[in-house]
Amino acid sequence: MKRNAPSQRSLLHKLVLAPYSIWAALFILVPLAFVAYYAFTDSDFNFTFENISRFFTATSTISDGESTREVYTYLLIFARSLKLAVISTFICLLMGYPMAYIMSRASSRTQKVLVTLIMIPMWMNFLIRTYAWMTILQDTGILNGLLGFIGLGPVHIIGTESAVVIGMVYDYFPYMILPIYSVMAKMDVKLIEAARDLGCNGFGVLRRVIWPLSLPGVISGVIMVLIPSISTFYISQKLGNGKFYLIGDAIEGQYVANNLHFAAAIAFILMVILLVCMAFMQRYANKKAVAA
């Protein structure tokens, strides 16, 4: 009976994982296979690299009034998307890390209240939240009304990159703070106390103990914020007034124009780039964990 116990647990483990495996195959692997298939085929479904090469070679002319120059269209769009996504991710990390630490050190009841407050905005529709920020940031909106009341005057924010970053930070901030909090909440307080007893100051405890132990949560949070920030399109359309064409807008535009194969190629390239970045980040986290 004892010899059969491991095999029985293994069978039970497989049965428990079976629904998730089926779900992952149907709704993750199969759609990704279709994206790859469309990316490497033309309108007649013949194999081609044209869609992939078009992303890297397509150019457009930009004029600054005195001169004109050729730029790589989609590479420029990707660079702009990456810039705004990195800024948004950095702001989320800068605000979310200390907040996650405060939450993890609070009482159990306070933790539940704070988690609920962070989760509440996620219960609302994404479009409604974005429209709400349009009302707040527009020239005659709530924010400018408040600034005018205290004598700071109106500030033009809507239709700028700052407005797009604000929308990204607001919409994806919970995805940063919750993974970090979940890791910090399991952190052994005795390790922090031991570091202080051994002479570490507050910064030393943060650098040598808290940061290495919380790094898996940080990596998860960065990935969960960076990926949707790069591929977003609704935030840039509404808060940016359509002035900032991001990679998500490019995919949506090609889809609307029924250029499904090129839209799939852009999505495929973006997916590969993000997977490579995730692999490097995970490798960095593993090295830090081993060093700690």
mmCIF file of C-alpha atoms in Angstrom:
data_model
loop_
_atom_site.group_PDB
_atom_site.id
_atom_site.type_symbol
_atom_site.label_atom_id
_atom_site.label_comp_id
_atom_site.label_asym_id
_atom_site.label_seq_id
_atom_site.Cartn_x
_atom_site.Cartn_y
_atom_site.Cartn_z
ATOM 1 C CA MET A 1 0.000 0.000 0.000
ATOM 2 C CA LYS A 2 2.841 2.366 0.782
ATOM 3 C CA ARG A 3 4.472 1.692 -2.593
ATOM 4 C CA ASN A 4 1.251 2.592 -4.410
ATOM 5 C CA ALA A 5 0.785 5.820 -2.476
ATOM 6 C CA PRO A 6 3.181 7.949 -4.625
ATOM 7 C CA SER A 7 1.572 6.699 -7.850
ATOM 8 C CA GLN A 8 -1.898 7.424 -6.448
ATOM 9 C CA ARG A 9 -0.851 10.951 -5.486
ATOM 10 C CA SER A 10 0.673 11.427 -8.952
ATOM 11 C CA LEU A 11 -2.568 10.294 -10.615
ATOM 12 C CA LEU A 12 -4.621 12.568 -8.354
ATOM 13 C CA HIS A 13 -2.269 15.445 -9.143
ATOM 14 C CA LYS A 14 -2.746 14.900 -12.884
ATOM 15 C CA LEU A 15 -6.523 14.736 -12.519
ATOM 16 C CA VAL A 16 -6.554 17.994 -10.566
ATOM 17 C CA LEU A 17 -4.417 19.704 -13.218
ATOM 18 C CA ALA A 18 -6.403 18.277 -16.144
ATOM 19 C CA PRO A 19 -9.035 21.094 -16.327
ATOM 20 C CA TYR A 20 -6.342 23.767 -16.293
ATOM 21 C CA SER A 21 -4.285 21.898 -18.918
ATOM 22 C CA ILE A 22 -7.311 21.664 -21.213
ATOM 23 C CA TRP A 23 -8.143 25.342 -20.636
ATOM 24 C CA ALA A 24 -4.530 26.394 -21.333
ATOM 25 C CA ALA A 25 -4.428 24.346 -24.536
ATOM 26 C CA LEU A 26 -7.728 25.698 -25.872
ATOM 27 C CA PHE A 27 -7.443 29.359 -24.893
ATOM 28 C CA ILE A 28 -3.661 29.978 -24.821
ATOM 29 C CA LEU A 29 -1.749 27.556 -27.043
ATOM 30 C CA VAL A 30 -4.301 27.260 -29.852
ATOM 31 C CA PRO A 31 -4.773 31.073 -30.258
ATOM 32 C CA LEU A 32 -0.980 31.556 -30.209
ATOM 33 C CA ALA A 33 -0.634 28.886 -32.905
ATOM 34 C CA PHE A 34 -3.196 30.718 -35.049
ATOM 35 C CA VAL A 35 -1.336 34.024 -34.541
ATOM 36 C CA ALA A 36 1.921 32.410 -35.658
ATOM 37 C CA TYR A 37 0.184 30.773 -38.639
ATOM 38 C CA TYR A 38 -1.321 34.067 -39.834
ATOM 39 C CA ALA A 39 1.963 35.904 -39.225
ATOM 40 C CA PHE A 40 3.880 33.636 -41.613
ATOM 41 C CA THR A 41 1.269 33.406 -44.377
ATOM 42 C CA ASP A 42 -0.095 35.823 -46.973
ATOM 43 C CA SER A 43 -3.701 36.482 -47.982
ATOM 44 C CA ASP A 44 -3.688 33.221 -49.957
ATOM 45 C CA PHE A 45 -2.259 31.377 -46.922
ATOM 46 C CA ASN A 46 1.062 30.715 -48.606
ATOM 47 C CA PHE A 47 4.165 30.697 -46.408
ATOM 48 C CA THR A 48 6.016 34.038 -46.417
ATOM 49 C CA PHE A 49 8.346 36.225 -44.352
ATOM 50 C CA GLU A 50 6.970 39.404 -45.903
ATOM 51 C CA ASN A 51 4.778 40.297 -42.928
ATOM 52 C CA ILE A 52 7.692 39.980 -40.498
ATOM 53 C CA SER A 53 10.125 41.912 -42.704
ATOM 54 C CA ARG A 54 7.552 44.659 -43.268
ATOM 55 C CA PHE A 55 7.544 45.421 -39.559
ATOM 56 C CA PHE A 56 11.305 46.085 -39.588
ATOM 57 C CA THR A 57 11.618 47.746 -43.015
ATOM 58 C CA ALA A 58 8.465 49.863 -43.485
ATOM 59 C CA THR A 59 9.373 53.567 -43.556
ATOM 60 C CA SER A 60 7.580 56.893 -43.567
ATOM 61 C CA THR A 61 8.641 60.485 -44.154
ATOM 62 C CA ILE A 62 8.742 62.962 -41.271
ATOM 63 C CA SER A 63 9.057 66.709 -41.860
ATOM 64 C CA ASP A 64 10.131 69.189 -39.190
ATOM 65 C CA GLY A 65 9.542 72.272 -41.352
ATOM 66 C CA GLU A 66 13.131 72.652 -42.537
ATOM 67 C CA SER A 67 14.025 69.111 -43.575
ATOM 68 C CA THR A 68 12.505 65.722 -44.131
ATOM 69 C CA ARG A 69 13.795 62.335 -43.102
ATOM 70 C CA GLU A 70 12.867 58.696 -43.481
ATOM 71 C CA VAL A 71 12.113 56.730 -40.300
ATOM 72 C CA TYR A 72 11.237 53.107 -39.709
ATOM 73 C CA THR A 73 7.535 53.393 -38.989
ATOM 74 C CA TYR A 74 6.765 50.400 -36.797
ATOM 75 C CA LEU A 75 10.117 50.412 -35.005
ATOM 76 C CA LEU A 76 9.442 54.038 -34.055
ATOM 77 C CA ILE A 77 5.954 53.113 -32.853
ATOM 78 C CA PHE A 78 7.364 50.244 -30.805
ATOM 79 C CA ALA A 79 10.035 52.510 -29.285
ATOM 80 C CA ARG A 80 7.365 55.025 -28.230
ATOM 81 C CA SER A 81 5.210 52.251 -26.760
ATOM 82 C CA LEU A 82 8.182 50.818 -24.870
ATOM 83 C CA LYS A 83 9.148 54.247 -23.513
ATOM 84 C CA LEU A 84 5.685 54.983 -22.113
ATOM 85 C CA ALA A 85 5.330 51.428 -20.775
ATOM 86 C CA VAL A 86 8.695 51.578 -18.981
ATOM 87 C CA ILE A 87 7.846 54.966 -17.439
ATOM 88 C CA SER A 88 4.464 53.665 -16.258
ATOM 89 C CA THR A 89 6.014 50.474 -14.864
ATOM 90 C CA PHE A 90 8.705 52.429 -13.016
ATOM 91 C CA ILE A 91 6.115 54.759 -11.435
ATOM 92 C CA CYS A 92 3.977 51.773 -10.408
ATOM 93 C CA LEU A 93 7.016 50.112 -8.819
ATOM 94 C CA LEU A 94 8.106 53.335 -7.096
ATOM 95 C CA MET A 95 4.680 53.793 -5.502
ATOM 96 C CA GLY A 96 3.704 50.147 -5.102
ATOM 97 C CA TYR A 97 6.809 48.775 -3.383
ATOM 98 C CA PRO A 98 6.630 50.871 -0.182
ATOM 99 C CA MET A 99 2.851 50.510 -0.096
ATOM 100 C CA ALA A 100 3.145 46.720 -0.377
ATOM 101 C CA TYR A 101 5.657 46.700 2.490
ATOM 102 C CA ILE A 102 3.378 48.837 4.697
ATOM 103 C CA MET A 103 0.457 46.530 3.940
ATOM 104 C CA SER A 104 2.482 43.404 4.723
ATOM 105 C CA ARG A 105 3.488 44.768 8.141
ATOM 106 C CA ALA A 106 -0.035 45.904 9.066
ATOM 107 C CA SER A 107 -2.518 43.901 11.126
ATOM 108 C CA SER A 108 -4.546 41.168 9.447
ATOM 109 C CA ARG A 109 -7.727 43.255 9.471
ATOM 110 C CA THR A 110 -5.977 46.301 8.023
ATOM 111 C CA GLN A 111 -4.431 44.163 5.300
ATOM 112 C CA LYS A 112 -7.851 42.926 4.221
ATOM 113 C CA VAL A 113 -9.220 46.475 4.104
ATOM 114 C CA LEU A 114 -6.276 47.773 2.057
ATOM 115 C CA VAL A 115 -6.400 44.866 -0.396
ATOM 116 C CA THR A 116 -10.126 45.466 -0.856
ATOM 117 C CA LEU A 117 -9.541 49.181 -1.526
ATOM 118 C CA ILE A 118 -6.932 48.325 -4.147
ATOM 119 C CA MET A 119 -9.191 45.729 -5.773
ATOM 120 C CA ILE A 120 -12.331 47.902 -5.932
ATOM 121 C CA PRO A 121 -11.276 49.847 -9.082
ATOM 122 C CA MET A 122 -10.623 46.540 -10.852
ATOM 123 C CA TRP A 123 -14.258 45.584 -10.363
ATOM 124 C CA MET A 124 -15.307 48.456 -12.626
ATOM 125 C CA ASN A 125 -15.228 48.259 -16.400
ATOM 126 C CA PHE A 126 -11.914 49.261 -17.993
ATOM 127 C CA LEU A 127 -13.643 51.634 -20.428
ATOM 128 C CA ILE A 128 -15.545 53.392 -17.634
ATOM 129 C CA ARG A 129 -12.331 53.968 -15.691
ATOM 130 C CA THR A 130 -10.644 55.462 -18.757
ATOM 131 C CA TYR A 131 -13.622 57.731 -19.459
ATOM 132 C CA ALA A 132 -13.518 58.857 -15.832
ATOM 133 C CA TRP A 133 -9.910 60.008 -16.288
ATOM 134 C CA MET A 134 -10.941 61.901 -19.420
ATOM 135 C CA THR A 135 -13.363 63.867 -17.240
ATOM 136 C CA ILE A 136 -10.685 64.474 -14.609
ATOM 137 C CA LEU A 137 -7.864 65.531 -16.951
ATOM 138 C CA GLN A 138 -9.624 67.568 -19.612
ATOM 139 C CA ASP A 139 -9.008 71.326 -19.740
ATOM 140 C CA THR A 140 -12.317 72.079 -18.013
ATOM 141 C CA GLY A 141 -12.159 68.979 -15.834
ATOM 142 C CA ILE A 142 -11.996 68.342 -12.122
ATOM 143 C CA LEU A 143 -8.202 68.598 -11.818
ATOM 144 C CA ASN A 144 -7.961 71.971 -13.557
ATOM 145 C CA GLY A 145 -10.935 73.214 -11.561
ATOM 146 C CA LEU A 146 -9.094 72.321 -8.356
ATOM 147 C CA LEU A 147 -5.841 73.912 -9.571
ATOM 148 C CA GLY A 148 -7.711 77.077 -10.528
ATOM 149 C CA PHE A 149 -9.354 77.190 -7.123
ATOM 150 C CA ILE A 150 -5.988 77.222 -5.344
ATOM 151 C CA GLY A 151 -4.535 79.731 -7.800
ATOM 152 C CA LEU A 152 -2.189 77.499 -9.782
ATOM 153 C CA GLY A 153 -4.055 78.010 -13.038
ATOM 154 C CA PRO A 154 -5.196 75.462 -15.643
ATOM 155 C CA VAL A 155 -2.738 72.876 -16.977
ATOM 156 C CA HIS A 156 -3.173 71.170 -20.328
ATOM 157 C CA ILE A 157 -2.808 67.439 -19.679
ATOM 158 C CA ILE A 158 -5.338 65.623 -21.857
ATOM 159 C CA GLY A 159 -3.903 64.701 -25.236
ATOM 160 C CA THR A 160 -0.329 64.463 -23.943
ATOM 161 C CA GLU A 161 2.005 61.569 -23.138
ATOM 162 C CA SER A 162 1.608 62.426 -19.461
ATOM 163 C CA ALA A 163 -2.121 61.723 -19.672
ATOM 164 C CA VAL A 164 -1.426 58.335 -21.287
ATOM 165 C CA VAL A 165 1.074 57.478 -18.536
ATOM 166 C CA ILE A 166 -1.418 58.524 -15.844
ATOM 167 C CA GLY A 167 -4.048 56.237 -17.373
ATOM 168 C CA MET A 168 -1.625 53.309 -17.550
ATOM 169 C CA VAL A 169 -0.474 53.786 -13.964
ATOM 170 C CA TYR A 170 -4.035 53.972 -12.650
ATOM 171 C CA ASP A 171 -5.315 50.963 -14.608
ATOM 172 C CA TYR A 172 -2.356 48.647 -13.992
ATOM 173 C CA PHE A 173 -1.175 49.733 -10.530
ATOM 174 C CA PRO A 174 -2.985 46.862 -8.717
ATOM 175 C CA TYR A 175 -1.090 44.365 -10.881
ATOM 176 C CA MET A 176 2.157 45.720 -9.437
ATOM 177 C CA ILE A 177 1.291 46.014 -5.774
ATOM 178 C CA LEU A 178 -0.550 42.709 -5.262
ATOM 179 C CA PRO A 179 2.270 40.326 -6.342
ATOM 180 C CA ILE A 180 4.801 42.236 -4.244
ATOM 181 C CA TYR A 181 2.449 42.270 -1.256
ATOM 182 C CA SER A 182 1.759 38.536 -1.541
ATOM 183 C CA VAL A 183 5.515 37.812 -1.342
ATOM 184 C CA MET A 184 6.219 40.307 1.443
ATOM 185 C CA ALA A 185 3.319 39.023 3.534
ATOM 186 C CA LYS A 186 5.043 35.605 3.682
ATOM 187 C CA MET A 187 8.428 37.103 4.555
ATOM 188 C CA ASP A 188 9.899 35.914 7.854
ATOM 189 C CA VAL A 189 10.080 38.921 10.192
ATOM 190 C CA LYS A 190 12.859 37.189 12.142
ATOM 191 C CA LEU A 191 15.217 37.719 9.192
ATOM 192 C CA ILE A 192 14.664 41.474 9.360
ATOM 193 C CA GLU A 193 15.155 41.483 13.128
ATOM 194 C CA ALA A 194 18.339 39.422 12.769
ATOM 195 C CA ALA A 195 19.733 41.859 10.194
ATOM 196 C CA ARG A 196 19.083 44.779 12.552
ATOM 197 C CA ASP A 197 20.680 42.917 15.463
ATOM 198 C CA LEU A 198 23.775 42.364 13.305
ATOM 199 C CA GLY A 199 24.159 46.098 12.746
ATOM 200 C CA CYS A 200 22.267 46.820 9.514
ATOM 201 C CA ASN A 201 20.575 50.196 9.301
ATOM 202 C CA GLY A 202 17.232 50.670 7.568
ATOM 203 C CA PHE A 203 18.738 50.968 4.090
ATOM 204 C CA GLY A 204 20.975 47.940 4.705
ATOM 205 C CA VAL A 205 17.994 45.822 5.742
ATOM 206 C CA LEU A 206 16.139 46.917 2.607
ATOM 207 C CA ARG A 207 19.080 46.211 0.294
ATOM 208 C CA ARG A 208 20.352 42.973 1.834
ATOM 209 C CA VAL A 209 17.168 41.295 3.118
ATOM 210 C CA ILE A 210 13.852 42.774 1.987
ATOM 211 C CA TRP A 211 14.714 43.497 -1.658
ATOM 212 C CA PRO A 212 16.258 40.071 -2.479
ATOM 213 C CA LEU A 213 13.404 38.211 -0.790
ATOM 214 C CA SER A 214 10.745 40.313 -2.527
ATOM 215 C CA LEU A 215 12.380 40.138 -5.966
ATOM 216 C CA PRO A 216 10.095 37.338 -7.287
ATOM 217 C CA GLY A 217 7.077 39.544 -6.539
ATOM 218 C CA VAL A 218 8.775 42.545 -8.149
ATOM 219 C CA ILE A 219 9.522 40.555 -11.317
ATOM 220 C CA SER A 220 5.912 39.334 -11.479
ATOM 221 C CA GLY A 221 4.587 42.854 -10.938
ATOM 222 C CA VAL A 222 6.866 44.351 -13.586
ATOM 223 C CA ILE A 223 5.796 41.739 -16.126
ATOM 224 C CA MET A 224 2.099 42.153 -15.321
ATOM 225 C CA VAL A 225 2.311 45.939 -15.773
ATOM 226 C CA LEU A 226 4.800 46.164 -18.633
ATOM 227 C CA ILE A 227 3.069 43.746 -21.012
ATOM 228 C CA PRO A 228 -0.419 45.344 -21.026
ATOM 229 C CA SER A 229 1.139 48.831 -20.997
ATOM 230 C CA ILE A 230 3.061 48.119 -24.214
ATOM 231 C CA SER A 231 0.090 46.573 -26.002
ATOM 232 C CA THR A 232 -2.627 48.984 -24.831
ATOM 233 C CA PHE A 233 -4.536 51.048 -27.385
ATOM 234 C CA TYR A 234 -7.723 52.348 -25.738
ATOM 235 C CA ILE A 235 -5.868 54.495 -23.200
ATOM 236 C CA SER A 236 -3.763 56.159 -25.897
ATOM 237 C CA GLN A 237 -6.843 56.799 -28.036
ATOM 238 C CA LYS A 238 -8.916 58.420 -25.301
ATOM 239 C CA LEU A 239 -6.399 60.088 -22.975
ATOM 240 C CA GLY A 240 -3.930 60.842 -25.780
ATOM 241 C CA ASN A 241 -6.666 62.015 -28.165
ATOM 242 C CA GLY A 242 -5.240 59.663 -30.775
ATOM 243 C CA LYS A 243 -2.049 61.740 -31.103
ATOM 244 C CA PHE A 244 0.247 58.970 -29.884
ATOM 245 C CA TYR A 245 0.096 55.909 -32.115
ATOM 246 C CA LEU A 246 1.240 52.956 -30.029
ATOM 247 C CA ILE A 247 1.917 49.370 -31.051
ATOM 248 C CA GLY A 248 -1.519 48.319 -29.782
ATOM 249 C CA ASP A 249 -3.079 50.957 -32.041
ATOM 250 C CA ALA A 250 -1.073 49.558 -34.968
ATOM 251 C CA ILE A 251 -2.413 46.042 -34.333
ATOM 252 C CA GLU A 252 -5.973 47.306 -33.966
ATOM 253 C CA GLY A 253 -5.672 49.476 -37.091
ATOM 254 C CA GLN A 254 -4.474 46.572 -39.223
ATOM 255 C CA TYR A 255 -7.240 44.372 -37.841
ATOM 256 C CA VAL A 256 -9.918 46.972 -38.602
ATOM 257 C CA ALA A 257 -8.492 47.338 -42.123
ATOM 258 C CA ASN A 258 -8.802 43.535 -42.479
ATOM 259 C CA ASN A 259 -5.031 43.100 -42.785
ATOM 260 C CA LEU A 260 -5.168 40.140 -40.437
ATOM 261 C CA HIS A 261 -1.856 38.632 -41.493
ATOM 262 C CA PHE A 262 0.170 41.764 -40.844
ATOM 263 C CA ALA A 263 -1.713 42.397 -37.573
ATOM 264 C CA ALA A 264 -0.798 38.859 -36.509
ATOM 265 C CA ALA A 265 2.829 39.486 -37.499
ATOM 266 C CA ILE A 266 3.030 42.593 -35.297
ATOM 267 C CA ALA A 267 1.448 40.691 -32.406
ATOM 268 C CA PHE A 268 3.821 37.750 -32.950
ATOM 269 C CA ILE A 269 6.930 39.960 -32.952
ATOM 270 C CA LEU A 270 5.712 41.767 -29.839
ATOM 271 C CA MET A 271 5.078 38.427 -28.126
ATOM 272 C CA VAL A 272 8.586 37.154 -28.948
ATOM 273 C CA ILE A 273 10.218 40.365 -27.693
ATOM 274 C CA LEU A 274 8.255 40.229 -24.439
ATOM 275 C CA LEU A 275 9.048 36.540 -23.909
ATOM 276 C CA VAL A 276 12.770 37.241 -24.345
ATOM 277 C CA CYS A 277 12.560 40.129 -21.866
ATOM 278 C CA MET A 278 10.685 37.931 -19.385
ATOM 279 C CA ALA A 279 13.357 35.229 -19.709
ATOM 280 C CA PHE A 280 16.149 37.716 -18.982
ATOM 281 C CA MET A 281 14.269 39.152 -16.018
ATOM 282 C CA GLN A 282 13.618 35.697 -14.591
ATOM 283 C CA ARG A 283 17.271 34.764 -15.039
ATOM 284 C CA TYR A 284 18.302 37.952 -13.245
ATOM 285 C CA ALA A 285 15.905 37.161 -10.385
ATOM 286 C CA ASN A 286 17.290 33.624 -10.074
ATOM 287 C CA LYS A 287 20.864 34.935 -9.925
ATOM 288 C CA LYS A 288 19.925 37.424 -7.222
ATOM 289 C CA ALA A 289 18.124 34.729 -5.252
ATOM 290 C CA VAL A 290 21.186 32.464 -5.414
ATOM 291 C CA ALA A 291 23.495 35.327 -4.415
ATOM 292 C CA ALA A 292 21.256 36.198 -1.469
#
